[in-house]
JSON list of C-alpha atoms in Angstrom, two decimals:
[
{"chain": "A", "resi": 129, "resn": "MET", "atom": "CA", "xyz": [144.29, 82.16, -190.47]},
{"chain": "A", "resi": 130, "resn": "THR", "atom": "CA", "xyz": [143.44, 78.49, -191.10]},
{"chain": "A", "resi": 131, "resn": "LYS", "atom": "CA", "xyz": [141.73, 76.35, -188.48]},
{"chain": "A", "resi": 132, "resn": "THR", "atom": "CA", "xyz": [144.98, 74.42, -187.90]},
{"chain": "A", "resi": 133, "resn": "GLU", "atom": "CA", "xyz": [146.89, 77.64, -187.30]},
{"chain": "A", "resi": 134, "resn": "ARG", "atom": "CA", "xyz": [144.15, 78.86, -184.97]},
{"chain": "A", "resi": 135, "resn": "LEU", "atom": "CA", "xyz": [144.19, 75.63, -182.95]},
{"chain": "A", "resi": 136, "resn": "PHE", "atom": "CA", "xyz": [147.95, 75.85, -182.61]},
{"chain": "A", "resi": 137, "resn": "ARG", "atom": "CA", "xyz": [147.72, 79.47, -181.42]},
{"chain": "A", "resi": 138, "resn": "LEU", "atom": "CA", "xyz": [144.98, 78.50, -179.01]},
{"chain": "A", "resi": 139, "resn": "MET", "atom": "CA", "xyz": [147.23, 75.80, -177.49]},
{"chain": "A", "resi": 140, "resn": "GLN", "atom": "CA", "xyz": [150.11, 78.27, -177.20]},
{"chain": "A", "resi": 141, "resn": "THR", "atom": "CA", "xyz": [147.86, 80.87, -175.55]},
{"chain": "A", "resi": 142, "resn": "LEU", "atom": "CA", "xyz": [146.55, 78.33, -173.05]},
{"chain": "A", "resi": 143, "resn": "ARG", "atom": "CA", "xyz": [150.15, 77.47, -172.15]},
{"chain": "A", "resi": 144, "resn": "GLN", "atom": "CA", "xyz": [151.25, 81.07, -171.73]},
{"chain": "A", "resi": 145, "resn": "LEU", "atom": "CA", "xyz": [148.39, 82.78, -169.86]},
{"chain": "A", "resi": 146, "resn": "PRO", "atom": "CA", "xyz": [147.83, 82.21, -166.12]},
{"chain": "A", "resi": 147, "resn": "PRO", "atom": "CA", "xyz": [145.04, 79.63, -165.73]},
{"chain": "A", "resi": 148, "resn": "PRO", "atom": "CA", "xyz": [142.12, 79.49, -165.76]},
{"chain": "A", "resi": 149, "resn": "VAL", "atom": "CA", "xyz": [141.79, 81.44, -169.02]},
{"chain": "A", "resi": 150, "resn": "THR", "atom": "CA", "xyz": [138.32, 82.65, -169.93]},
{"chain": "A", "resi": 151, "resn": "ALA", "atom": "CA", "xyz": [136.82, 82.25, -173.38]},
{"chain": "A", "resi": 152, "resn": "GLU", "atom": "CA", "xyz": [136.67, 86.05, -173.61]},
{"chain": "A", "resi": 153, "resn": "GLN", "atom": "CA", "xyz": [140.43, 86.33, -173.05]},
{"chain": "A", "resi": 154, "resn": "LEU", "atom": "CA", "xyz": [141.11, 83.67, -175.66]},
{"chain": "A", "resi": 155, "resn": "ALA", "atom": "CA", "xyz": [138.71, 85.22, -178.17]},
{"chain": "A", "resi": 156, "resn": "GLN", "atom": "CA", "xyz": [140.37, 88.62, -177.77]},
{"chain": "A", "resi": 157, "resn": "ASP", "atom": "CA", "xyz": [143.86, 87.14, -178.20]},
{"chain": "A", "resi": 158, "resn": "LEU", "atom": "CA", "xyz": [142.92, 85.19, -181.34]},
{"chain": "A", "resi": 159, "resn": "GLY", "atom": "CA", "xyz": [140.55, 87.76, -182.80]},
{"chain": "A", "resi": 160, "resn": "VAL", "atom": "CA", "xyz": [137.59, 85.39, -183.01]},
{"chain": "A", "resi": 161, "resn": "SER", "atom": "CA", "xyz": [134.23, 84.99, -181.30]},
{"chain": "A", "resi": 162, "resn": "GLY", "atom": "CA", "xyz": [133.64, 83.25, -178.00]},
{"chain": "A", "resi": 163, "resn": "ARG", "atom": "CA", "xyz": [131.53, 80.64, -179.81]},
{"chain": "A", "resi": 164, "resn": "THR", "atom": "CA", "xyz": [134.53, 79.81, -182.03]},
{"chain": "A", "resi": 165, "resn": "ILE", "atom": "CA", "xyz": [136.71, 79.36, -178.93]},
{"chain": "A", "resi": 166, "resn": "HIS", "atom": "CA", "xyz": [134.29, 76.85, -177.44]},
{"chain": "A", "resi": 167, "resn": "ARG", "atom": "CA", "xyz": [134.21, 74.90, -180.72]},
{"chain": "A", "resi": 168, "resn": "ASP", "atom": "CA", "xyz": [138.00, 74.94, -180.90]},
{"chain": "A", "resi": 169, "resn": "ILE", "atom": "CA", "xyz": [138.32, 73.75, -177.29]},
{"chain": "A", "resi": 170, "resn": "ASP", "atom": "CA", "xyz": [136.08, 70.80, -178.19]},
{"chain": "A", "resi": 171, "resn": "ALA", "atom": "CA", "xyz": [138.24, 70.13, -181.27]},
{"chain": "A", "resi": 172, "resn": "LEU", "atom": "CA", "xyz": [141.44, 70.12, -179.22]},
{"chain": "A", "resi": 173, "resn": "ARG", "atom": "CA", "xyz": [139.89, 67.76, -176.69]},
{"chain": "A", "resi": 174, "resn": "ALA", "atom": "CA", "xyz": [138.89, 65.44, -179.52]},
{"chain": "A", "resi": 175, "resn": "LEU", "atom": "CA", "xyz": [142.53, 65.45, -180.70]},
{"chain": "A", "resi": 176, "resn": "GLY", "atom": "CA", "xyz": [143.71, 64.34, -177.25]},
{"chain": "A", "resi": 177, "resn": "ALA", "atom": "CA", "xyz": [144.46, 67.58, -175.43]},
{"chain": "A", "resi": 178, "resn": "VAL", "atom": "CA", "xyz": [143.50, 67.50, -171.73]},
{"chain": "A", "resi": 179, "resn": "ILE", "atom": "CA", "xyz": [141.75, 70.82, -171.05]},
{"chain": "A", "resi": 180, "resn": "ASP", "atom": "CA", "xyz": [140.00, 71.33, -167.74]},
{"chain": "A", "resi": 181, "resn": "GLY", "atom": "CA", "xyz": [137.18, 73.81, -167.23]},
{"chain": "A", "resi": 182, "resn": "ALA", "atom": "CA", "xyz": [133.90, 74.85, -168.81]},
{"chain": "A", "resi": 183, "resn": "ALA", "atom": "CA", "xyz": [132.01, 77.88, -170.08]},
{"chain": "A", "resi": 184, "resn": "GLY", "atom": "CA", "xyz": [131.81, 80.55, -167.41]},
{"chain": "A", "resi": 185, "resn": "TYR", "atom": "CA", "xyz": [134.71, 79.19, -165.37]},
{"chain": "A", "resi": 186, "resn": "GLY", "atom": "CA", "xyz": [137.71, 79.44, -167.69]},
{"chain": "A", "resi": 187, "resn": "PHE", "atom": "CA", "xyz": [139.99, 76.77, -169.15]},
{"chain": "A", "resi": 188, "resn": "THR", "atom": "CA", "xyz": [143.25, 75.20, -167.99]},
{"chain": "A", "resi": 189, "resn": "LEU", "atom": "CA", "xyz": [145.53, 73.19, -170.27]},
{"chain": "A", "resi": 190, "resn": "ILE", "atom": "CA", "xyz": [146.87, 70.16, -168.44]},
{"chain": "A", "resi": 191, "resn": "GLU", "atom": "CA", "xyz": [150.16, 69.05, -170.01]},
{"chain": "A", "resi": 192, "resn": "ASP", "atom": "CA", "xyz": [149.84, 65.33, -170.66]},
{"chain": "A", "resi": 193, "resn": "ALA", "atom": "CA", "xyz": [151.48, 62.59, -172.70]},
{"chain": "A", "resi": 194, "resn": "THR", "atom": "CA", "xyz": [148.35, 62.38, -174.85]},
{"chain": "A", "resi": 195, "resn": "LEU", "atom": "CA", "xyz": [148.77, 65.91, -176.24]},
{"chain": "A", "resi": 196, "resn": "PRO", "atom": "CA", "xyz": [149.17, 66.24, -180.02]},
{"chain": "A", "resi": 197, "resn": "PRO", "atom": "CA", "xyz": [152.72, 66.67, -181.41]},
{"chain": "A", "resi": 198, "resn": "LEU", "atom": "CA", "xyz": [154.38, 69.87, -180.32]},
{"chain": "A", "resi": 199, "resn": "GLY", "atom": "CA", "xyz": [155.08, 72.64, -182.78]},
{"chain": "A", "resi": 200, "resn": "PHE", "atom": "CA", "xyz": [158.16, 74.86, -182.61]},
{"chain": "A", "resi": 201, "resn": "GLY", "atom": "CA", "xyz": [159.62, 77.54, -184.81]},
{"chain": "A", "resi": 202, "resn": "ALA", "atom": "CA", "xyz": [163.03, 76.92, -186.38]},
{"chain": "A", "resi": 203, "resn": "THR", "atom": "CA", "xyz": [164.80, 79.27, -183.98]},
{"chain": "A", "resi": 204, "resn": "GLU", "atom": "CA", "xyz": [162.97, 77.77, -181.00]},
{"chain": "A", "resi": 205, "resn": "LEU", "atom": "CA", "xyz": [164.26, 74.33, -181.98]},
{"chain": "A", "resi": 206, "resn": "GLU", "atom": "CA", "xyz": [167.82, 75.64, -182.22]},
{"chain": "A", "resi": 207, "resn": "ALA", "atom": "CA", "xyz": [167.44, 77.24, -178.78]},
{"chain": "A", "resi": 208, "resn": "LEU", "atom": "CA", "xyz": [166.18, 73.95, -177.30]},
{"chain": "A", "resi": 209, "resn": "VAL", "atom": "CA", "xyz": [169.07, 71.99, -178.80]},
{"chain": "A", "resi": 210, "resn": "LEU", "atom": "CA", "xyz": [171.64, 74.52, -177.59]},
{"chain": "A", "resi": 211, "resn": "GLY", "atom": "CA", "xyz": [170.16, 74.60, -174.10]},
{"chain": "A", "resi": 212, "resn": "LEU", "atom": "CA", "xyz": [170.01, 70.82, -173.72]},
{"chain": "A", "resi": 213, "resn": "CYS", "atom": "CA", "xyz": [173.54, 70.44, -175.13]},
{"chain": "A", "resi": 214, "resn": "GLU", "atom": "CA", "xyz": [174.73, 72.96, -172.55]},
{"chain": "A", "resi": 215, "resn": "VAL", "atom": "CA", "xyz": [173.07, 70.94, -169.77]},
{"chain": "A", "resi": 216, "resn": "GLN", "atom": "CA", "xyz": [174.85, 67.83, -171.06]},
{"chain": "A", "resi": 217, "resn": "GLN", "atom": "CA", "xyz": [178.15, 69.70, -170.78]},
{"chain": "A", "resi": 218, "resn": "ARG", "atom": "CA", "xyz": [177.44, 71.61, -167.57]},
{"chain": "A", "resi": 219, "resn": "GLY", "atom": "CA", "xyz": [175.00, 69.61, -165.46]},
{"chain": "A", "resi": 220, "resn": "ASP", "atom": "CA", "xyz": [175.76, 66.98, -162.85]},
{"chain": "A", "resi": 221, "resn": "PRO", "atom": "CA", "xyz": [175.69, 63.37, -164.15]},
{"chain": "A", "resi": 222, "resn": "ASP", "atom": "CA", "xyz": [171.95, 62.87, -163.57]},
{"chain": "A", "resi": 223, "resn": "LEU", "atom": "CA", "xyz": [171.02, 66.15, -165.27]},
{"chain": "A", "resi": 224, "resn": "ALA", "atom": "CA", "xyz": [173.38, 65.49, -168.17]},
{"chain": "A", "resi": 225, "resn": "GLU", "atom": "CA", "xyz": [171.80, 62.08, -168.77]},
{"chain": "A", "resi": 226, "resn": "ALA", "atom": "CA", "xyz": [168.30, 63.57, -168.48]},
{"chain": "A", "resi": 227, "resn": "ALA", "atom": "CA", "xyz": [169.17, 66.22, -171.10]},
{"chain": "A", "resi": 228, "resn": "GLY", "atom": "CA", "xyz": [170.16, 63.50, -173.56]},
{"chain": "A", "resi": 229, "resn": "THR", "atom": "CA", "xyz": [166.96, 61.59, -172.88]},
{"chain": "A", "resi": 230, "resn": "ALA", "atom": "CA", "xyz": [164.90, 64.76, -173.30]},
{"chain": "A", "resi": 231, "resn": "LEU", "atom": "CA", "xyz": [166.45, 65.36, -176.73]},
{"chain": "A", "resi": 232, "resn": "LYS", "atom": "CA", "xyz": [165.46, 61.86, -177.83]},
{"chain": "A", "resi": 233, "resn": "LYS", "atom": "CA", "xyz": [161.90, 62.24, -176.51]},
{"chain": "A", "resi": 234, "resn": "LEU", "atom": "CA", "xyz": [161.54, 65.63, -178.15]},
{"chain": "A", "resi": 235, "resn": "ARG", "atom": "CA", "xyz": [162.71, 64.23, -181.48]},
{"chain": "A", "resi": 236, "resn": "ALA", "atom": "CA", "xyz": [160.16, 61.40, -181.21]},
{"chain": "A", "resi": 237, "resn": "ARG", "atom": "CA", "xyz": [157.27, 63.80, -180.53]},
{"chain": "A", "resi": 238, "resn": "LEU", "atom": "CA", "xyz": [158.00, 66.25, -183.36]},
{"chain": "A", "resi": 239, "resn": "PRO", "atom": "CA", "xyz": [156.76, 66.05, -186.95]},
{"chain": "A", "resi": 240, "resn": "GLN", "atom": "CA", "xyz": [159.38, 64.44, -189.21]},
{"chain": "A", "resi": 241, "resn": "SER", "atom": "CA", "xyz": [160.55, 67.69, -190.81]},
{"chain": "A", "resi": 242, "resn": "GLN", "atom": "CA", "xyz": [161.17, 69.28, -187.42]},
{"chain": "A", "resi": 243, "resn": "ALA", "atom": "CA", "xyz": [162.69, 66.09, -186.00]},
{"chain": "A", "resi": 244, "resn": "ASP", "atom": "CA", "xyz": [165.25, 66.17, -188.84]},
{"chain": "A", "resi": 245, "resn": "ARG", "atom": "CA", "xyz": [166.03, 69.81, -188.10]},
{"chain": "A", "resi": 246, "resn": "LEU", "atom": "CA", "xyz": [166.53, 68.98, -184.42]},
{"chain": "A", "resi": 247, "resn": "GLN", "atom": "CA", "xyz": [168.78, 66.00, -185.19]},
{"chain": "A", "resi": 248, "resn": "HIS", "atom": "CA", "xyz": [170.92, 68.01, -187.61]},
{"chain": "A", "resi": 249, "resn": "ALA", "atom": "CA", "xyz": [170.90, 71.33, -185.74]},
{"chain": "A", "resi": 250, "resn": "VAL", "atom": "CA", "xyz": [173.67, 73.76, -186.66]},
{"chain": "A", "resi": 251, "resn": "LEU", "atom": "CA", "xyz": [174.22, 74.79, -183.02]},
{"chain": "A", "resi": 252, "resn": "SER", "atom": "CA", "xyz": [175.93, 72.85, -180.26]},
{"chain": "A", "resi": 253, "resn": "ALA", "atom": "CA", "xyz": [177.80, 73.51, -177.01]},
{"chain": "A", "resi": 254, "resn": "HIS", "atom": "CA", "xyz": [181.21, 72.42, -175.74]},
{"chain": "A", "resi": 255, "resn": "ARG", "atom": "CA", "xyz": [183.24, 73.25, -172.64]},
{"chain": "A", "resi": 256, "resn": "PHE", "atom": "CA", "xyz": [187.02, 72.73, -172.66]},
{"chain": "A", "resi": 257, "resn": "ALA", "atom": "CA", "xyz": [187.16, 73.01, -168.85]},
{"chain": "A", "resi": 258, "resn": "PRO", "atom": "CA", "xyz": [184.69, 70.54, -167.33]},
{"chain": "A", "resi": 259, "resn": "PRO", "atom": "CA", "xyz": [182.84, 71.61, -164.18]},
{"chain": "A", "resi": 260, "resn": "ILE", "atom": "CA", "xyz": [183.93, 70.38, -160.77]},
{"chain": "A", "resi": 261, "resn": "LEU", "atom": "CA", "xyz": [181.83, 67.35, -159.88]},
{"chain": "A", "resi": 262, "resn": "PRO", "atom": "CA", "xyz": [179.63, 67.54, -156.75]},
{"chain": "A", "resi": 263, "resn": "ALA", "atom": "CA", "xyz": [180.90, 65.62, -153.72]},
{"chain": "A", "resi": 264, "resn": "VAL", "atom": "CA", "xyz": [177.31, 64.70, -152.75]},
{"chain": "A", "resi": 265, "resn": "ASP", "atom": "CA", "xyz": [174.34, 63.25, -154.60]},
{"chain": "A", "resi": 266, "resn": "ALA", "atom": "CA", "xyz": [172.99, 66.28, -156.48]},
{"chain": "A", "resi": 267, "resn": "ALA", "atom": "CA", "xyz": [169.81, 64.43, -157.48]},
{"chain": "A", "resi": 268, "resn": "GLN", "atom": "CA", "xyz": [169.05, 63.67, -153.81]},
{"chain": "A", "resi": 269, "resn": "LEU", "atom": "CA", "xyz": [169.68, 67.31, -152.93]},
{"chain": "A", "resi": 270, "resn": "ARG", "atom": "CA", "xyz": [167.38, 68.53, -155.71]},
{"chain": "A", "resi": 271, "resn": "GLN", "atom": "CA", "xyz": [164.63, 66.21, -154.51]},
{"chain": "A", "resi": 272, "resn": "ALA", "atom": "CA", "xyz": [164.98, 67.43, -150.93]},
{"chain": "A", "resi": 273, "resn": "THR", "atom": "CA", "xyz": [164.70, 70.99, -152.23]},
{"chain": "A", "resi": 274, "resn": "TRP", "atom": "CA", "xyz": [161.49, 70.16, -154.13]},
{"chain": "A", "resi": 275, "resn": "ASP", "atom": "CA", "xyz": [160.15, 68.29, -151.07]},
{"chain": "A", "resi": 276, "resn": "GLU", "atom": "CA", "xyz": [161.09, 71.24, -148.84]},
{"chain": "A", "resi": 277, "resn": "CYS", "atom": "CA", "xyz": [162.93, 69.06, -146.32]},
{"chain": "A", "resi": 278, "resn": "GLU", "atom": "CA", "xyz": [165.90, 70.30, -144.31]},
{"chain": "A", "resi": 279, "resn": "VAL", "atom": "CA", "xyz": [169.24, 68.64, -145.07]},
{"chain": "A", "resi": 280, "resn": "ALA", "atom": "CA", "xyz": [172.37, 68.13, -142.98]},
{"chain": "A", "resi": 281, "resn": "PHE", "atom": "CA", "xyz": [175.94, 67.82, -144.22]},
{"chain": "A", "resi": 282, "resn": "GLY", "atom": "CA", "xyz": [179.57, 68.55, -143.45]},
{"chain": "A", "resi": 283, "resn": "TYR", "atom": "CA", "xyz": [180.98, 71.63, -145.18]},
{"chain": "A", "resi": 284, "resn": "ALA", "atom": "CA", "xyz": [184.58, 72.68, -145.80]},
{"chain": "A", "resi": 285, "resn": "ASP", "atom": "CA", "xyz": [185.33, 76.38, -146.15]},
{"chain": "A", "resi": 286, "resn": "ALA", "atom": "CA", "xyz": [188.07, 77.83, -148.38]},
{"chain": "A", "resi": 287, "resn": "GLN", "atom": "CA", "xyz": [190.71, 77.02, -145.72]},
{"chain": "A", "resi": 288, "resn": "GLY", "atom": "CA", "xyz": [189.50, 73.41, -145.35]},
{"chain": "A", "resi": 289, "resn": "ALA", "atom": "CA", "xyz": [187.88, 73.81, -141.92]},
{"chain": "A", "resi": 290, "resn": "ILE", "atom": "CA", "xyz": [184.78, 71.61, -141.68]},
{"chain": "A", "resi": 291, "resn": "THR", "atom": "CA", "xyz": [181.59, 72.54, -139.87]},
{"chain": "A", "resi": 292, "resn": "GLN", "atom": "CA", "xyz": [178.35, 70.59, -139.55]},
{"chain": "A", "resi": 293, "resn": "ARG", "atom": "CA", "xyz": [175.39, 72.35, -141.12]},
{"chain": "A", "resi": 294, "resn": "GLN", "atom": "CA", "xyz": [171.64, 71.87, -141.21]},
{"chain": "A", "resi": 295, "resn": "VAL", "atom": "CA", "xyz": [169.89, 74.04, -143.76]},
{"chain": "A", "resi": 296, "resn": "LYS", "atom": "CA", "xyz": [166.65, 74.72, -145.57]},
{"chain": "A", "resi": 297, "resn": "PRO", "atom": "CA", "xyz": [167.62, 74.05, -149.23]},
{"chain": "A", "resi": 298, "resn": "LEU", "atom": "CA", "xyz": [166.09, 76.68, -151.51]},
{"chain": "A", "resi": 299, "resn": "GLY", "atom": "CA", "xyz": [167.65, 76.28, -154.96]},
{"chain": "A", "resi": 300, "resn": "LEU", "atom": "CA", "xyz": [170.71, 75.25, -156.98]},
{"chain": "A", "resi": 301, "resn": "VAL", "atom": "CA", "xyz": [172.71, 77.63, -159.15]},
{"chain": "A", "resi": 302, "resn": "TYR", "atom": "CA", "xyz": [175.10, 76.36, -161.84]},
{"chain": "A", "resi": 303, "resn": "PHE", "atom": "CA", "xyz": [178.15, 78.59, -162.28]},
{"chain": "A", "resi": 304, "resn": "ASP", "atom": "CA", "xyz": [180.91, 78.12, -164.85]},
{"chain": "A", "resi": 305, "resn": "ARG", "atom": "CA", "xyz": [182.96, 75.66, -162.78]},
{"chain": "A", "resi": 306, "resn": "SER", "atom": "CA", "xyz": [180.93, 74.85, -159.68]},
{"chain": "A", "resi": 307, "resn": "THR", "atom": "CA", "xyz": [177.36, 74.27, -158.54]},
{"chain": "A", "resi": 308, "resn": "VAL", "atom": "CA", "xyz": [176.09, 75.95, -155.39]},
{"chain": "A", "resi": 309, "resn": "LEU", "atom": "CA", "xyz": [173.18, 75.44, -153.04]},
{"chain": "A", "resi": 310, "resn": "VAL", "atom": "CA", "xyz": [171.33, 78.55, -151.90]},
{"chain": "A", "resi": 311, "resn": "ALA", "atom": "CA", "xyz": [169.93, 77.87, -148.44]},
{"chain": "A", "resi": 312, "resn": "TRP", "atom": "CA", "xyz": [168.86, 79.21, -145.08]},
{"chain": "A", "resi": 313, "resn": "CYS", "atom": "CA", "xyz": [171.54, 78.04, -142.64]},
{"chain": "A", "resi": 314, "resn": "LEU", "atom": "CA", "xyz": [170.33, 77.20, -139.15]},
{"chain": "A", "resi": 315, "resn": "LEU", "atom": "CA", "xyz": [173.88, 77.47, -137.74]},
{"chain": "A", "resi": 316, "resn": "ARG", "atom": "CA", "xyz": [174.47, 81.01, -139.08]},
{"chain": "A", "resi": 317, "resn": "GLN", "atom": "CA", "xyz": [170.80, 82.03, -138.95]},
{"chain": "A", "resi": 318, "resn": "GLY", "atom": "CA", "xyz": [170.98, 83.57, -142.38]},
{"chain": "A", "resi": 319, "resn": "PHE", "atom": "CA", "xyz": [171.06, 82.93, -146.11]},
{"chain": "A", "resi": 320, "resn": "ARG", "atom": "CA", "xyz": [174.22, 81.17, -147.26]},
{"chain": "A", "resi": 321, "resn": "VAL", "atom": "CA", "xyz": [175.68, 79.68, -150.45]},
{"chain": "A", "resi": 322, "resn": "PHE", "atom": "CA", "xyz": [177.35, 76.25, -150.33]},
{"chain": "A", "resi": 323, "resn": "ARG", "atom": "CA", "xyz": [179.49, 74.73, -153.08]},
{"chain": "A", "resi": 324, "resn": "LEU", "atom": "CA", "xyz": [178.46, 71.13, -153.74]},
{"chain": "A", "resi": 325, "resn": "ASP", "atom": "CA", "xyz": [182.10, 70.05, -154.21]},
{"chain": "A", "resi": 326, "resn": "ARG", "atom": "CA", "xyz": [182.83, 71.14, -150.61]},
{"chain": "A", "resi": 327, "resn": "MET", "atom": "CA", "xyz": [179.89, 69.26, -149.07]},
{"chain": "A", "resi": 328, "resn": "CYS", "atom": "CA", "xyz": [180.06, 65.74, -147.62]},
{"chain": "A", "resi": 329, "resn": "GLU", "atom": "CA", "xyz": [177.85, 63.18, -145.87]},
{"chain": "A", "resi": 330, "resn": "LEU", "atom": "CA", "xyz": [174.55, 64.60, -147.07]},
{"chain": "A", "resi": 331, "resn": "VAL", "atom": "CA", "xyz": [171.54, 63.53, -144.99]},
{"chain": "A", "resi": 332, "resn": "VAL", "atom": "CA", "xyz": [167.93, 64.39, -145.83]},
{"chain": "A", "resi": 333, "resn": "THR", "atom": "CA", "xyz": [166.01, 64.95, -142.60]},
{"chain": "A", "resi": 334, "resn": "GLU", "atom": "CA", "xyz": [162.29, 64.60, -141.91]},
{"chain": "A", "resi": 335, "resn": "VAL", "atom": "CA", "xyz": [162.02, 68.26, -140.90]},
{"chain": "A", "resi": 336, "resn": "SER", "atom": "CA", "xyz": [159.76, 70.05, -143.36]},
{"chain": "A", "resi": 337, "resn": "PHE", "atom": "CA", "xyz": [159.70, 73.79, -144.04]},
{"chain": "A", "resi": 338, "resn": "ARG", "atom": "CA", "xyz": [156.82, 73.62, -146.53]},
{"chain": "A", "resi": 339, "resn": "PRO", "atom": "CA", "xyz": [155.35, 75.87, -147.91]},
{"chain": "A", "resi": 340, "resn": "HIS", "atom": "CA", "xyz": [158.01, 78.58, -147.49]},
{"chain": "A", "resi": 341, "resn": "ARG", "atom": "CA", "xyz": [160.66, 77.64, -150.10]},
{"chain": "A", "resi": 342, "resn": "VAL", "atom": "CA", "xyz": [159.50, 79.93, -152.93]},
{"chain": "A", "resi": 343, "resn": "ARG", "atom": "CA", "xyz": [159.25, 83.01, -150.69]},
{"chain": "A", "resi": 344, "resn": "LEU", "atom": "CA", "xyz": [162.56, 82.27, -148.98]},
{"chain": "A", "resi": 345, "resn": "TYR", "atom": "CA", "xyz": [164.30, 81.66, -152.31]},
{"chain": "A", "resi": 346, "resn": "ARG", "atom": "CA", "xyz": [163.19, 85.05, -153.64]},
{"chain": "A", "resi": 347, "resn": "GLU", "atom": "CA", "xyz": [164.46, 86.72, -150.45]},
{"chain": "A", "resi": 348, "resn": "ALA", "atom": "CA", "xyz": [167.72, 84.76, -150.62]},
{"chain": "A", "resi": 349, "resn": "LEU", "atom": "CA", "xyz": [168.48, 85.79, -154.20]},
{"chain": "A", "resi": 350, "resn": "ASP", "atom": "CA", "xyz": [167.81, 89.44, -153.36]},
{"chain": "A", "resi": 351, "resn": "HIS", "atom": "CA", "xyz": [170.02, 89.21, -150.26]},
{"chain": "A", "resi": 352, "resn": "LEU", "atom": "CA", "xyz": [172.92, 87.27, -151.77]},
{"chain": "A", "resi": 353, "resn": "ARG", "atom": "CA", "xyz": [173.52, 89.12, -155.02]},
{"chain": "A", "resi": 354, "resn": "SER", "atom": "CA", "xyz": [176.52, 90.93, -153.53]},
{"chain": "A", "resi": 355, "resn": "GLN", "atom": "CA", "xyz": [177.59, 88.16, -151.13]},
{"chain": "A", "resi": 356, "resn": "THR", "atom": "CA", "xyz": [180.53, 85.73, -151.36]},
{"chain": "A", "resi": 357, "resn": "PHE", "atom": "CA", "xyz": [180.64, 82.01, -150.65]},
{"chain": "A", "resi": 358, "resn": "ASP", "atom": "CA", "xyz": [180.45, 80.78, -147.07]}
]
C-alpha cells in the first residue's frame, strides 16, 4: 500500500468509526504501527484536513471546506448521481434545488477524471407521475423539526374535515406520491402521520421539546409501522 492509499484509507476510517478514534484502533485497521498513524495524521493536517485530538485522547475528523478533494469509487459515484437525481425528481422544491446544487459542488471538488464520470454518469432517475406538492412550506417544517420546536397547523382528513393540530415534529418521510410528517400529536396524545398536502396555515411556535426528538422518532417509527394515516 502506497502512502497516498494509506492516507486515503485513514481519512475513510476516521469518517466511519465513532469518534474519538484512538491511534491503536487506526493502526489495527490499517495494519501499521501507532507511530505511522501519528505521522499520517500530521500529514493529513498539513494537507488541510481538520483533525481534532492528540495522542492518548483519540482523533476526530471535522468535516470542513478545507479538506482535500474527496475520493469515490466508480460505483459510489453512480450511486451518488442516482440518489441526487431521485431527490430532484421526488423532493419538494427546496430539496430538488439543493440536490442540483450538491451535484455541481461535488463535481467541482472531485479530481477531473472522476468529475467527468459524474457528469456523464450512465444512471439517472425519472418519474412519470410527479409527487403531490406540499401545501405548506416544507423547508420551514424541516427547520422546525431540526430545531425541535412544536408546530401548529390546520389538517384535513380523508373526508375533508379540518382540525387544528399542535404537534412535536419528529421527521419527514417521502413516499411515492406524498410526503408525510411523523409527529407526536398533542390533540390525540399519540404518534400520528400527517400528509403535507393536507396541511395548511403552518405556524412554528416557541415551544421547545429539545432534546427528545431522536428518542421520540425511534419510538414513533416502531409504533407506526402498521398504522394508517390520520
